mmCIF file with all atom_site columns, C-alpha atoms in Angstrom:
data_model
loop_
_atom_site.group_PDB
_atom_site.id
_atom_site.type_symbol
_atom_site.label_atom_id
_atom_site.label_alt_id
_atom_site.label_comp_id
_atom_site.label_asym_id
_atom_site.label_entity_id
_atom_site.label_seq_id
_atom_site.pdbx_PDB_ins_code
_atom_site.Cartn_x
_atom_site.Cartn_y
_atom_site.Cartn_z
_atom_site.occupancy
_atom_site.B_iso_or_equiv
_atom_site.pdbx_formal_charge
_atom_site.auth_seq_id
_atom_site.auth_comp_id
_atom_site.auth_asym_id
_atom_site.auth_atom_id
_atom_site.pdbx_PDB_model_num
ATOM 1   C CA . MET A 1 1   ? 139.254 42.657 106.448 1.00 47.00 ? 1   MET A CA 1
ATOM 2   C CA . SER A 1 2   ? 138.431 42.001 102.827 1.00 42.00 ? 2   SER A CA 1
ATOM 3   C CA . SER A 1 3   ? 137.456 44.753 100.389 1.00 42.00 ? 3   SER A CA 1
ATOM 4   C CA . SER A 1 4   ? 133.938 43.340 100.005 1.00 41.00 ? 4   SER A CA 1
ATOM 5   C CA . THR A 1 5   ? 133.438 43.332 103.783 1.00 42.00 ? 5   THR A CA 1
ATOM 6   C CA . GLU A 1 6   ? 134.581 46.965 104.023 1.00 40.00 ? 6   GLU A CA 1
ATOM 7   C CA . ASP A 1 7   ? 132.220 48.031 101.250 1.00 42.00 ? 7   ASP A CA 1
ATOM 8   C CA . SER A 1 8   ? 129.306 46.258 102.904 1.00 37.00 ? 8   SER A CA 1
ATOM 9   C CA . SER A 1 9   ? 130.057 47.830 106.286 1.00 37.00 ? 9   SER A CA 1
ATOM 10  C CA . THR A 1 10  ? 130.308 51.298 104.754 1.00 35.00 ? 10  THR A CA 1
ATOM 11  C CA . ARG A 1 11  ? 126.956 50.926 103.020 1.00 36.00 ? 11  ARG A CA 1
ATOM 12  C CA . TRP A 1 12  ? 125.340 49.662 106.241 1.00 31.00 ? 12  TRP A CA 1
ATOM 13  C CA . SER A 1 13  ? 126.697 52.572 108.301 1.00 32.00 ? 13  SER A CA 1
ATOM 14  C CA . ARG A 1 14  ? 125.547 55.083 105.718 1.00 33.00 ? 14  ARG A CA 1
ATOM 15  C CA . THR A 1 15  ? 122.063 53.576 105.698 1.00 31.00 ? 15  THR A CA 1
ATOM 16  C CA . LYS A 1 16  ? 121.900 53.683 109.471 1.00 32.00 ? 16  LYS A CA 1
ATOM 17  C CA . ALA A 1 17  ? 123.054 57.311 109.610 1.00 32.00 ? 17  ALA A CA 1
ATOM 18  C CA . LYS A 1 18  ? 119.439 58.447 109.625 1.00 34.00 ? 18  LYS A CA 1
ATOM 19  C CA . VAL A 1 19  ? 116.599 57.820 112.013 1.00 33.00 ? 19  VAL A CA 1
ATOM 20  C CA . LEU A 1 20  ? 113.229 57.906 110.273 1.00 37.00 ? 20  LEU A CA 1
ATOM 21  C CA . LEU A 1 21  ? 110.074 58.751 112.140 1.00 38.00 ? 21  LEU A CA 1
ATOM 22  C CA . ALA A 1 22  ? 107.132 57.980 109.894 1.00 38.00 ? 22  ALA A CA 1
ATOM 23  C CA . GLY A 1 23  ? 103.921 59.525 111.141 1.00 40.00 ? 23  GLY A CA 1
ATOM 24  C CA . GLY A 1 24  ? 100.671 58.451 109.580 1.00 43.00 ? 24  GLY A CA 1
ATOM 25  C CA . ILE A 1 25  ? 97.433  60.325 109.923 1.00 40.00 ? 25  ILE A CA 1
ATOM 26  C CA . GLY A 1 26  ? 93.910  59.101 109.242 1.00 40.00 ? 26  GLY A CA 1
ATOM 27  C CA . LEU A 1 27  ? 91.109  61.659 109.391 1.00 38.00 ? 27  LEU A CA 1
ATOM 28  C CA . GLY A 1 28  ? 87.423  60.798 109.387 1.00 34.00 ? 28  GLY A CA 1
ATOM 29  C CA . VAL A 1 29  ? 85.296  63.770 108.405 1.00 32.00 ? 29  VAL A CA 1
ATOM 30  C CA . GLY A 1 30  ? 82.245  64.278 110.595 1.00 29.00 ? 30  GLY A CA 1
ATOM 31  C CA . ALA A 1 31  ? 82.596  62.592 113.982 1.00 28.00 ? 31  ALA A CA 1
ATOM 32  C CA . ILE A 1 32  ? 86.329  62.655 113.546 1.00 30.00 ? 32  ILE A CA 1
ATOM 33  C CA . ALA A 1 33  ? 88.226  59.637 114.826 1.00 30.00 ? 33  ALA A CA 1
ATOM 34  C CA . SER A 1 34  ? 91.570  61.122 113.918 1.00 33.00 ? 34  SER A CA 1
ATOM 35  C CA . VAL A 1 35  ? 94.691  59.134 114.459 1.00 31.00 ? 35  VAL A CA 1
ATOM 36  C CA . ALA A 1 36  ? 98.326  59.608 113.630 1.00 33.00 ? 36  ALA A CA 1
ATOM 37  C CA . THR A 1 37  ? 100.922 56.903 113.991 1.00 31.00 ? 37  THR A CA 1
ATOM 38  C CA . TRP A 1 38  ? 104.648 56.967 113.737 1.00 30.00 ? 38  TRP A CA 1
ATOM 39  C CA . ASN A 1 39  ? 107.371 54.406 113.885 1.00 31.00 ? 39  ASN A CA 1
ATOM 40  C CA . ASP A 1 40  ? 111.092 54.656 114.311 1.00 32.00 ? 40  ASP A CA 1
ATOM 41  C CA . SER A 1 41  ? 113.241 52.815 111.779 1.00 34.00 ? 41  SER A CA 1
ATOM 42  C CA . GLY A 1 42  ? 116.158 52.201 114.075 1.00 30.00 ? 42  GLY A CA 1
ATOM 43  C CA . PHE A 1 43  ? 119.328 53.944 115.115 1.00 28.00 ? 43  PHE A CA 1
ATOM 44  C CA . LEU A 1 44  ? 121.216 57.074 114.186 1.00 27.00 ? 44  LEU A CA 1
ATOM 45  C CA . PHE A 1 45  ? 124.978 56.550 114.266 1.00 28.00 ? 45  PHE A CA 1
ATOM 46  C CA . ALA A 1 46  ? 127.041 59.376 115.662 1.00 26.00 ? 46  ALA A CA 1
ATOM 47  C CA . GLY A 1 47  ? 129.505 59.453 112.788 1.00 27.00 ? 47  GLY A CA 1
ATOM 48  C CA . SER A 1 48  ? 132.586 57.484 111.875 1.00 26.00 ? 48  SER A CA 1
ATOM 49  C CA . GLY A 1 49  ? 133.898 55.703 114.928 1.00 28.00 ? 49  GLY A CA 1
ATOM 50  C CA . GLY A 1 50  ? 131.146 57.049 117.176 1.00 32.00 ? 50  GLY A CA 1
ATOM 51  C CA . GLY A 1 51  ? 128.498 55.278 119.210 1.00 37.00 ? 51  GLY A CA 1
ATOM 52  C CA . SER A 1 52  ? 124.895 54.739 118.265 1.00 44.00 ? 52  SER A CA 1
ATOM 53  C CA . ALA A 1 53  ? 122.109 57.193 118.934 1.00 50.00 ? 53  ALA A CA 1
ATOM 54  C CA . ASN A 1 54  ? 118.466 56.424 119.437 1.00 68.00 ? 54  ASN A CA 1
ATOM 55  C CA . LEU A 1 55  ? 115.636 58.866 118.869 1.00 73.00 ? 55  LEU A CA 1
ATOM 56  C CA . GLU A 1 56  ? 112.706 58.655 121.288 1.00 79.00 ? 56  GLU A CA 1
ATOM 57  C CA . GLY A 1 57  ? 109.218 60.107 120.981 1.00 78.00 ? 57  GLY A CA 1
ATOM 58  C CA . SER A 1 58  ? 106.502 61.209 123.384 1.00 80.00 ? 58  SER A CA 1
ATOM 59  C CA . LEU A 1 59  ? 102.835 62.127 123.139 1.00 78.00 ? 59  LEU A CA 1
ATOM 60  C CA . ASP A 1 60  ? 102.800 64.157 126.351 1.00 82.00 ? 60  ASP A CA 1
ATOM 61  C CA . GLY A 1 61  ? 106.362 65.464 126.609 1.00 82.00 ? 61  GLY A CA 1
ATOM 62  C CA . GLU A 1 62  ? 107.015 63.347 129.697 1.00 85.00 ? 62  GLU A CA 1
ATOM 63  C CA . TRP A 1 63  ? 106.825 59.639 128.849 1.00 83.00 ? 63  TRP A CA 1
ATOM 64  C CA . PHE A 1 64  ? 109.337 58.836 126.087 1.00 83.00 ? 64  PHE A CA 1
ATOM 65  C CA . THR A 1 65  ? 109.799 55.543 124.309 1.00 75.00 ? 65  THR A CA 1
ATOM 66  C CA . THR A 1 66  ? 111.143 54.131 121.066 1.00 69.00 ? 66  THR A CA 1
ATOM 67  C CA . HIS A 1 67  ? 108.887 52.800 118.300 1.00 52.00 ? 67  HIS A CA 1
ATOM 68  C CA . GLU A 1 68  ? 110.940 50.444 116.202 1.00 50.00 ? 68  GLU A CA 1
ATOM 69  C CA . LEU A 1 69  ? 108.043 48.531 114.641 1.00 40.00 ? 69  LEU A CA 1
ATOM 70  C CA . SER A 1 70  ? 104.872 49.788 112.983 1.00 41.00 ? 70  SER A CA 1
ATOM 71  C CA . GLY A 1 71  ? 102.877 47.593 115.364 1.00 44.00 ? 71  GLY A CA 1
ATOM 72  C CA . GLN A 1 72  ? 104.249 49.640 118.265 1.00 44.00 ? 72  GLN A CA 1
ATOM 73  C CA . ALA A 1 73  ? 103.090 52.948 116.811 1.00 45.00 ? 73  ALA A CA 1
ATOM 74  C CA . ALA A 1 74  ? 101.955 55.776 119.050 1.00 50.00 ? 74  ALA A CA 1
ATOM 75  C CA . GLU A 1 75  ? 98.739  57.691 118.399 1.00 53.00 ? 75  GLU A CA 1
ATOM 76  C CA . LEU A 1 76  ? 98.434  61.449 118.146 1.00 60.00 ? 76  LEU A CA 1
ATOM 77  C CA . ASP A 1 77  ? 95.069  62.864 119.198 1.00 58.00 ? 77  ASP A CA 1
ATOM 78  C CA . PHE A 1 78  ? 93.681  65.598 116.980 1.00 62.00 ? 78  PHE A CA 1
ATOM 79  C CA . VAL A 1 79  ? 90.803  66.769 119.155 1.00 55.00 ? 79  VAL A CA 1
ATOM 80  C CA . ALA A 1 80  ? 87.658  67.580 117.174 1.00 51.00 ? 80  ALA A CA 1
ATOM 81  C CA . THR A 1 81  ? 84.058  66.460 117.006 1.00 47.00 ? 81  THR A CA 1
ATOM 82  C CA . GLN A 1 82  ? 83.543  67.599 113.426 1.00 56.00 ? 82  GLN A CA 1
ATOM 83  C CA . MET A 1 83  ? 85.939  68.530 110.631 1.00 67.00 ? 83  MET A CA 1
ATOM 84  C CA . GLU A 1 84  ? 84.462  71.430 108.692 1.00 74.00 ? 84  GLU A CA 1
ATOM 85  C CA . PRO A 1 85  ? 85.976  73.729 106.043 1.00 81.00 ? 85  PRO A CA 1
ATOM 86  C CA . GLY A 1 86  ? 88.376  76.167 107.673 1.00 85.00 ? 86  GLY A CA 1
ATOM 87  C CA . GLU A 1 87  ? 88.690  74.186 110.904 1.00 83.00 ? 87  GLU A CA 1
ATOM 88  C CA . THR A 1 88  ? 92.154  73.424 112.285 1.00 87.00 ? 88  THR A CA 1
ATOM 89  C CA . VAL A 1 89  ? 92.984  70.606 114.684 1.00 84.00 ? 89  VAL A CA 1
ATOM 90  C CA . TYR A 1 90  ? 96.175  70.248 116.715 1.00 86.00 ? 90  TYR A CA 1
ATOM 91  C CA . ALA A 1 91  ? 98.286  67.438 118.190 1.00 83.00 ? 91  ALA A CA 1
ATOM 92  C CA . PRO A 1 92  ? 101.573 67.643 120.151 1.00 85.00 ? 92  PRO A CA 1
ATOM 93  C CA . PHE A 1 93  ? 104.570 65.400 119.719 1.00 82.00 ? 93  PHE A CA 1
ATOM 94  C CA . SER A 1 94  ? 108.041 65.557 121.290 1.00 85.00 ? 94  SER A CA 1
ATOM 95  C CA . VAL A 1 95  ? 111.351 63.986 120.306 1.00 83.00 ? 95  VAL A CA 1
ATOM 96  C CA . ARG A 1 96  ? 114.686 63.627 122.084 1.00 85.00 ? 96  ARG A CA 1
ATOM 97  C CA . LEU A 1 97  ? 117.904 61.619 121.980 1.00 84.00 ? 97  LEU A CA 1
ATOM 98  C CA . ASP A 1 98  ? 118.058 58.807 124.516 1.00 84.00 ? 98  ASP A CA 1
ATOM 99  C CA . GLY A 1 99  ? 120.501 58.448 127.406 1.00 87.00 ? 99  GLY A CA 1
ATOM 100 C CA . GLU A 1 100 ? 122.961 56.280 125.472 1.00 81.00 ? 100 GLU A CA 1
ATOM 101 C CA . THR A 1 101 ? 123.529 58.994 122.894 1.00 79.00 ? 101 THR A CA 1
ATOM 102 C CA . ALA A 1 102 ? 126.623 61.185 123.243 1.00 80.00 ? 102 ALA A CA 1
ATOM 103 C CA . GLN A 1 103 ? 126.457 62.996 119.897 1.00 82.00 ? 103 GLN A CA 1
ATOM 104 C CA . ASP A 1 104 ? 124.221 65.985 119.144 1.00 87.00 ? 104 ASP A CA 1
ATOM 105 C CA . ALA A 1 105 ? 122.006 65.716 116.064 1.00 84.00 ? 105 ALA A CA 1
ATOM 106 C CA . LYS A 1 106 ? 119.665 67.789 113.931 1.00 82.00 ? 106 LYS A CA 1
ATOM 107 C CA . VAL A 1 107 ? 116.658 67.560 111.656 1.00 80.00 ? 107 VAL A CA 1
ATOM 108 C CA . ASP A 1 108 ? 117.960 69.092 108.440 1.00 83.00 ? 108 ASP A CA 1
ATOM 109 C CA . ALA A 1 109 ? 116.044 72.130 107.189 1.00 90.00 ? 109 ALA A CA 1
ATOM 110 C CA . GLY A 1 110 ? 116.302 71.127 103.555 1.00 89.00 ? 110 GLY A CA 1
ATOM 111 C CA . SER A 1 111 ? 115.372 67.466 103.702 1.00 80.00 ? 111 SER A CA 1
ATOM 112 C CA . GLY A 1 112 ? 114.362 66.593 107.262 1.00 77.00 ? 112 GLY A CA 1
ATOM 113 C CA . LEU A 1 113 ? 110.581 66.616 106.843 1.00 80.00 ? 113 LEU A CA 1
ATOM 114 C CA . ASN A 1 114 ? 108.444 65.169 104.091 1.00 78.00 ? 114 ASN A CA 1
ATOM 115 C CA . VAL A 1 115 ? 105.113 63.548 103.424 1.00 79.00 ? 115 VAL A CA 1
ATOM 116 C CA . ALA A 1 116 ? 106.208 60.040 102.504 1.00 72.00 ? 116 ALA A CA 1
ATOM 117 C CA . ARG A 1 117 ? 102.802 58.578 101.655 1.00 72.00 ? 117 ARG A CA 1
ATOM 118 C CA . SER A 1 118 ? 99.259  59.840 101.197 1.00 76.00 ? 118 SER A CA 1
ATOM 119 C CA . ASP A 1 119 ? 95.969  58.368 100.087 1.00 74.00 ? 119 ASP A CA 1
ATOM 120 C CA . GLY A 1 120 ? 92.424  59.725 99.878  1.00 74.00 ? 120 GLY A CA 1
ATOM 121 C CA . ASP A 1 121 ? 90.226  61.781 97.565  1.00 74.00 ? 121 ASP A CA 1
ATOM 122 C CA . PHE A 1 122 ? 90.486  64.953 99.635  1.00 77.00 ? 122 PHE A CA 1
ATOM 123 C CA . ILE A 1 123 ? 94.240  64.980 100.320 1.00 81.00 ? 123 ILE A CA 1
ATOM 124 C CA . PRO A 1 124 ? 94.428  68.240 98.271  1.00 86.00 ? 124 PRO A CA 1
ATOM 125 C CA . ASP A 1 125 ? 91.931  69.804 100.704 1.00 84.00 ? 125 ASP A CA 1
ATOM 126 C CA . LEU A 1 126 ? 94.020  69.204 103.834 1.00 85.00 ? 126 LEU A CA 1
ATOM 127 C CA . SER A 1 127 ? 96.953  71.488 104.605 1.00 90.00 ? 127 SER A CA 1
ATOM 128 C CA . PHE A 1 128 ? 99.270  71.262 107.592 1.00 91.00 ? 128 PHE A CA 1
ATOM 129 C CA . ALA A 1 129 ? 101.794 73.234 109.600 1.00 93.00 ? 129 ALA A CA 1
ATOM 130 C CA . VAL A 1 130 ? 104.432 72.189 112.125 1.00 93.00 ? 130 VAL A CA 1
ATOM 131 C CA . PHE A 1 131 ? 105.374 74.416 115.064 1.00 96.00 ? 131 PHE A CA 1
ATOM 132 C CA . GLU A 1 132 ? 108.277 74.122 117.489 1.00 96.00 ? 132 GLU A CA 1
ATOM 133 C CA . GLY A 1 133 ? 108.363 75.160 121.135 1.00 94.00 ? 133 GLY A CA 1
ATOM 134 C CA . LEU A 1 134 ? 104.762 76.298 121.656 1.00 95.00 ? 134 LEU A CA 1
ATOM 135 C CA . SER A 1 135 ? 103.699 76.664 125.296 1.00 93.00 ? 135 SER A CA 1
ATOM 136 C CA . THR A 1 136 ? 100.566 74.690 124.415 1.00 94.00 ? 136 THR A CA 1
ATOM 137 C CA . CYS A 1 137 ? 99.679  72.901 121.194 1.00 92.00 ? 137 CYS A CA 1
ATOM 138 C CA . ASP A 1 138 ? 96.505  74.780 120.330 1.00 94.00 ? 138 ASP A CA 1
ATOM 139 C CA . ALA A 1 139 ? 95.126  77.697 118.328 1.00 94.00 ? 139 ALA A CA 1
ATOM 140 C CA . ALA A 1 140 ? 95.873  80.261 121.049 1.00 96.00 ? 140 ALA A CA 1
ATOM 141 C CA . SER A 1 141 ? 99.609  79.546 120.938 1.00 96.00 ? 141 SER A CA 1
ATOM 142 C CA . ALA A 1 142 ? 99.824  78.862 117.206 1.00 96.00 ? 142 ALA A CA 1
ATOM 143 C CA . VAL A 1 143 ? 98.265  82.189 116.209 1.00 93.00 ? 143 VAL A CA 1
ATOM 144 C CA . GLU A 1 144 ? 101.148 83.999 117.902 1.00 91.00 ? 144 GLU A CA 1
ATOM 145 C CA . SER A 1 145 ? 103.871 81.892 116.251 1.00 95.00 ? 145 SER A CA 1
ATOM 146 C CA . ASP A 1 146 ? 105.215 81.140 112.801 1.00 96.00 ? 146 ASP A CA 1
ATOM 147 C CA . PRO A 1 147 ? 105.401 77.480 111.766 1.00 97.00 ? 147 PRO A CA 1
ATOM 148 C CA . ILE A 1 148 ? 108.800 75.990 111.050 1.00 96.00 ? 148 ILE A CA 1
ATOM 149 C CA . GLY A 1 149 ? 107.308 73.916 108.233 1.00 95.00 ? 149 GLY A CA 1
ATOM 150 C CA . ARG A 1 150 ? 104.176 74.040 106.136 1.00 94.00 ? 150 ARG A CA 1
ATOM 151 C CA . GLY A 1 151 ? 102.468 71.870 103.539 1.00 92.00 ? 151 GLY A CA 1
ATOM 152 C CA . GLU A 1 152 ? 99.837  73.324 101.242 1.00 92.00 ? 152 GLU A CA 1
ATOM 153 C CA . THR A 1 153 ? 98.389  69.819 100.927 1.00 89.00 ? 153 THR A CA 1
ATOM 154 C CA . LEU A 1 154 ? 99.035  66.380 102.409 1.00 84.00 ? 154 LEU A CA 1
ATOM 155 C CA . ALA A 1 155 ? 100.300 65.193 99.035  1.00 86.00 ? 155 ALA A CA 1
ATOM 156 C CA . GLN A 1 156 ? 103.632 63.377 98.933  1.00 86.00 ? 156 GLN A CA 1
ATOM 157 C CA . GLY A 1 157 ? 106.709 65.568 98.806  1.00 89.00 ? 157 GLY A CA 1
ATOM 158 C CA . ASN A 1 158 ? 109.440 67.338 100.712 1.00 89.00 ? 158 ASN A CA 1
ATOM 159 C CA . VAL A 1 159 ? 108.521 70.035 103.235 1.00 89.00 ? 159 VAL A CA 1
ATOM 160 C CA . PRO A 1 160 ? 111.395 72.506 103.724 1.00 92.00 ? 160 PRO A CA 1
ATOM 161 C CA . LEU A 1 161 ? 111.887 73.854 107.238 1.00 95.00 ? 161 LEU A CA 1
ATOM 162 C CA . LYS A 1 162 ? 112.859 77.422 108.065 1.00 96.00 ? 162 LYS A CA 1
ATOM 163 C CA . GLU A 1 163 ? 115.853 76.174 110.035 1.00 94.00 ? 163 GLU A CA 1
ATOM 164 C CA . HIS A 1 164 ? 117.394 73.014 111.437 1.00 92.00 ? 164 HIS A CA 1
ATOM 165 C CA . ILE A 1 165 ? 115.776 71.419 114.481 1.00 90.00 ? 165 ILE A CA 1
ATOM 166 C CA . ASP A 1 166 ? 118.597 70.866 116.963 1.00 92.00 ? 166 ASP A CA 1
ATOM 167 C CA . LEU A 1 167 ? 118.649 67.695 119.067 1.00 88.00 ? 167 LEU A CA 1
ATOM 168 C CA . THR A 1 168 ? 120.982 67.962 122.056 1.00 91.00 ? 168 THR A CA 1
ATOM 169 C CA . ALA A 1 169 ? 122.508 64.910 123.725 1.00 88.00 ? 169 ALA A CA 1
ATOM 170 C CA . GLY A 1 170 ? 122.287 64.679 127.510 1.00 91.00 ? 170 GLY A CA 1
ATOM 171 C CA . GLU A 1 171 ? 125.123 64.591 130.027 1.00 93.00 ? 171 GLU A CA 1
ATOM 172 C CA . GLY A 1 172 ? 126.346 61.148 131.031 1.00 91.00 ? 172 GLY A CA 1
ATOM 173 C CA . ASP A 1 173 ? 123.473 58.660 130.953 1.00 90.00 ? 173 ASP A CA 1
ATOM 174 C CA . ALA A 1 174 ? 120.792 61.359 130.923 1.00 94.00 ? 174 ALA A CA 1
ATOM 175 C CA . PRO A 1 175 ? 118.552 61.675 127.847 1.00 92.00 ? 175 PRO A CA 1
ATOM 176 C CA . GLY A 1 176 ? 118.729 64.719 125.624 1.00 92.00 ? 176 GLY A CA 1
ATOM 177 C CA . GLU A 1 177 ? 116.619 67.836 125.908 1.00 93.00 ? 177 GLU A CA 1
ATOM 178 C CA . PRO A 1 178 ? 113.125 67.273 124.434 1.00 93.00 ? 178 PRO A CA 1
ATOM 179 C CA . VAL A 1 179 ? 112.051 69.225 121.372 1.00 92.00 ? 179 VAL A CA 1
ATOM 180 C CA . ASP A 1 180 ? 108.316 69.922 121.461 1.00 93.00 ? 180 ASP A CA 1
ATOM 181 C CA . LEU A 1 181 ? 106.527 69.922 118.118 1.00 89.00 ? 181 LEU A CA 1
ATOM 182 C CA . CYS A 1 182 ? 102.921 70.734 117.316 1.00 91.00 ? 182 CYS A CA 1
ATOM 183 C CA . PHE A 1 183 ? 101.174 69.442 114.191 1.00 87.00 ? 183 PHE A CA 1
ATOM 184 C CA . ALA A 1 184 ? 98.215  71.443 112.903 1.00 89.00 ? 184 ALA A CA 1
ATOM 185 C CA . ILE A 1 185 ? 95.899  70.252 110.120 1.00 86.00 ? 185 ILE A CA 1
ATOM 186 C CA . THR A 1 186 ? 93.437  72.562 108.386 1.00 88.00 ? 186 THR A CA 1
ATOM 187 C CA . ALA A 1 187 ? 90.454  71.496 106.275 1.00 84.00 ? 187 ALA A CA 1
ATOM 188 C CA . GLY A 1 188 ? 89.911  73.300 102.976 1.00 84.00 ? 188 GLY A CA 1
ATOM 189 C CA . SER A 1 189 ? 86.670  74.228 101.238 1.00 81.00 ? 189 SER A CA 1
ATOM 190 C CA . GLY A 1 190 ? 86.522  70.929 99.323  1.00 75.00 ? 190 GLY A CA 1
ATOM 191 C CA . ILE A 1 191 ? 85.944  68.980 102.545 1.00 72.00 ? 191 ILE A CA 1
ATOM 192 C CA . GLU A 1 192 ? 82.199  69.660 102.478 1.00 67.00 ? 192 GLU A CA 1
ATOM 193 C CA . HIS A 1 193 ? 81.856  67.667 99.265  1.00 61.00 ? 193 HIS A CA 1
ATOM 194 C CA . VAL A 1 194 ? 83.367  64.452 100.664 1.00 57.00 ? 194 VAL A CA 1
ATOM 195 C CA . TRP A 1 195 ? 81.454  64.042 103.921 1.00 58.00 ? 195 TRP A CA 1
ATOM 196 C CA . GLY A 1 196 ? 82.277  60.826 105.735 1.00 59.00 ? 196 GLY A CA 1
ATOM 197 C CA . GLU A 1 197 ? 85.368  60.029 103.653 1.00 63.00 ? 197 GLU A CA 1
ATOM 198 C CA . GLN A 1 198 ? 88.865  59.435 105.000 1.00 66.00 ? 198 GLN A CA 1
ATOM 199 C CA . ALA A 1 199 ? 92.392  60.357 104.053 1.00 68.00 ? 199 ALA A CA 1
ATOM 200 C CA . GLU A 1 200 ? 95.687  58.876 105.163 1.00 69.00 ? 200 GLU A CA 1
ATOM 201 C CA . ALA A 1 201 ? 99.205  60.243 104.984 1.00 69.00 ? 201 ALA A CA 1
ATOM 202 C CA . SER A 1 202 ? 102.619 59.553 106.466 1.00 69.00 ? 202 SER A CA 1
ATOM 203 C CA . TRP A 1 203 ? 105.054 62.163 107.702 1.00 73.00 ? 203 TRP A CA 1
ATOM 204 C CA . ARG A 1 204 ? 108.738 61.319 107.798 1.00 72.00 ? 204 ARG A CA 1
ATOM 205 C CA . ILE A 1 205 ? 111.286 63.156 109.921 1.00 71.00 ? 205 ILE A CA 1
ATOM 206 C CA . GLN A 1 206 ? 114.952 62.433 109.261 1.00 70.00 ? 206 GLN A CA 1
ATOM 207 C CA . ALA A 1 207 ? 117.460 63.189 112.011 1.00 70.00 ? 207 ALA A CA 1
ATOM 208 C CA . LEU A 1 208 ? 121.183 63.303 111.236 1.00 75.00 ? 208 LEU A CA 1
ATOM 209 C CA . SER A 1 209 ? 124.185 63.429 113.550 1.00 74.00 ? 209 SER A CA 1
ATOM 210 C CA . ASN A 1 210 ? 125.915 66.801 113.389 1.00 73.00 ? 210 ASN A CA 1
ATOM 211 C CA . ASP A 1 211 ? 129.067 65.319 111.873 1.00 66.00 ? 211 ASP A CA 1
ATOM 212 C CA . SER A 1 212 ? 127.204 63.397 109.148 1.00 57.00 ? 212 SER A CA 1
#
């Protein structure tokens, strides 16, 4: 194998060492038609010489699928009839490694979560928190738990986590154990001055194999 071929292969493997889940959220203030979408950029390789790993997502914790193209995006439902200052809305989302994955992985605490894109006049007035392992994704469960990640606004930037999110590979052909997340978005006091406007943002979660 030529030197140029080896260099190209190394760069490709390094690029593919991360699975990116980009979640976009659009919030309409008032009769809120809130939507969040995410798409999966491809495959997470299990390290040098290892097999490939695929990250799957689920809206209900039961039906998992991959989302490799933005046109195949899933929708998170933030249930609300009106978004008023101080109100918080919640939406669950679960991730797991698929049945072809033999290598455990993690979402790194230092760089695994960030807001990749945001747009809208009241982005500074929307904060968010991410919880792991709640019995139900709602205010009753969230009030008794500490979030693993928090953003003071939906502005672009990294969101440090308190600890890694572990992704465990399944036995044989079985998929990995699901990790249940809960996204909570809170409206700030400035919301009342932009009635009827919308904001959009994209979350990105990066999952790395444990030997990366």
